[in-house]
XYZ file of C-alpha atoms in Angstrom:
79
model
C 33.766 -1.992 8.908
C 31.047 -2.212 6.235
C 30.583 -4.790 3.443
C 33.729 -6.292 1.849
C 34.421 -6.134 -1.872
C 33.607 -9.876 -2.437
C 30.302 -9.639 -0.515
C 29.282 -6.541 -2.489
C 30.026 -8.370 -5.791
C 28.053 -11.472 -4.798
C 25.088 -9.378 -3.586
C 25.131 -7.454 -6.828
C 24.363 -10.582 -8.912
C 21.927 -12.199 -6.496
C 18.338 -12.045 -7.696
C 16.180 -11.986 -4.537
C 12.613 -13.262 -4.342
C 10.676 -10.648 -2.456
C 7.266 -11.379 -0.717
C 5.120 -8.703 0.813
C 2.262 -9.833 3.025
C -0.254 -7.938 5.219
C -1.841 -9.290 8.418
C -4.169 -6.652 9.926
C -2.003 -3.499 10.181
C 1.343 -5.381 10.163
C 3.231 -5.526 6.863
C 5.990 -8.205 6.395
C 8.592 -7.998 3.716
C 10.693 -11.153 3.133
C 13.631 -11.198 0.733
C 15.255 -14.553 -0.043
C 18.261 -15.221 -2.165
C 21.228 -17.645 -2.388
C 23.190 -14.851 -0.636
C 21.081 -13.839 2.296
C 17.518 -13.972 3.637
C 15.942 -11.087 5.448
C 12.548 -10.334 6.984
C 11.090 -7.203 8.435
C 7.638 -6.613 9.975
C 6.302 -3.136 10.747
C 3.235 -0.917 11.035
C 3.097 2.123 8.625
C 4.332 5.318 10.337
C 5.694 3.522 13.494
C 9.410 3.320 14.205
C 11.052 -0.070 14.361
C 14.489 -1.524 14.865
C 16.357 -3.431 12.074
C 19.720 -5.052 11.723
C 20.752 -4.569 8.099
C 22.523 -7.013 5.857
C 25.873 -5.307 6.731
C 25.079 -5.700 10.423
C 24.177 -1.978 11.191
C 21.607 -1.371 13.995
C 19.070 1.029 12.508
C 15.858 2.802 13.432
C 13.244 2.908 10.633
C 10.002 4.346 9.682
C 8.057 3.178 6.637
C 5.195 5.160 5.144
C 2.893 4.850 2.147
C 3.219 7.826 -0.130
C 1.412 8.065 -3.484
C 1.057 4.306 -3.696
C 4.720 3.584 -2.878
C 6.410 2.445 0.348
C 9.013 5.001 1.547
C 11.578 3.963 4.157
C 13.592 6.457 6.289
C 16.432 4.618 7.978
C 18.694 6.224 10.633
C 21.935 4.914 12.324
C 24.701 6.683 14.135
C 22.872 10.029 13.600
C 22.854 9.478 9.810
C 19.747 9.400 7.508
């Protein structure tokens, strides 16, 4: 499983347009490219589910640390 060679090559040259918006305490990050569009919405410090670009089902927590967003992502007992 995982991402195939051609898919990795295409994704490597894609230049995504990333938009971050805040509505109350919900942050939404949209990434759009010719290859794939993704969108996640979350509250800082709260766990949420995400299906990644390579179709993994993950549990995530995003925090704000020293002015930067930090994401911890877990799947199949990996971090």
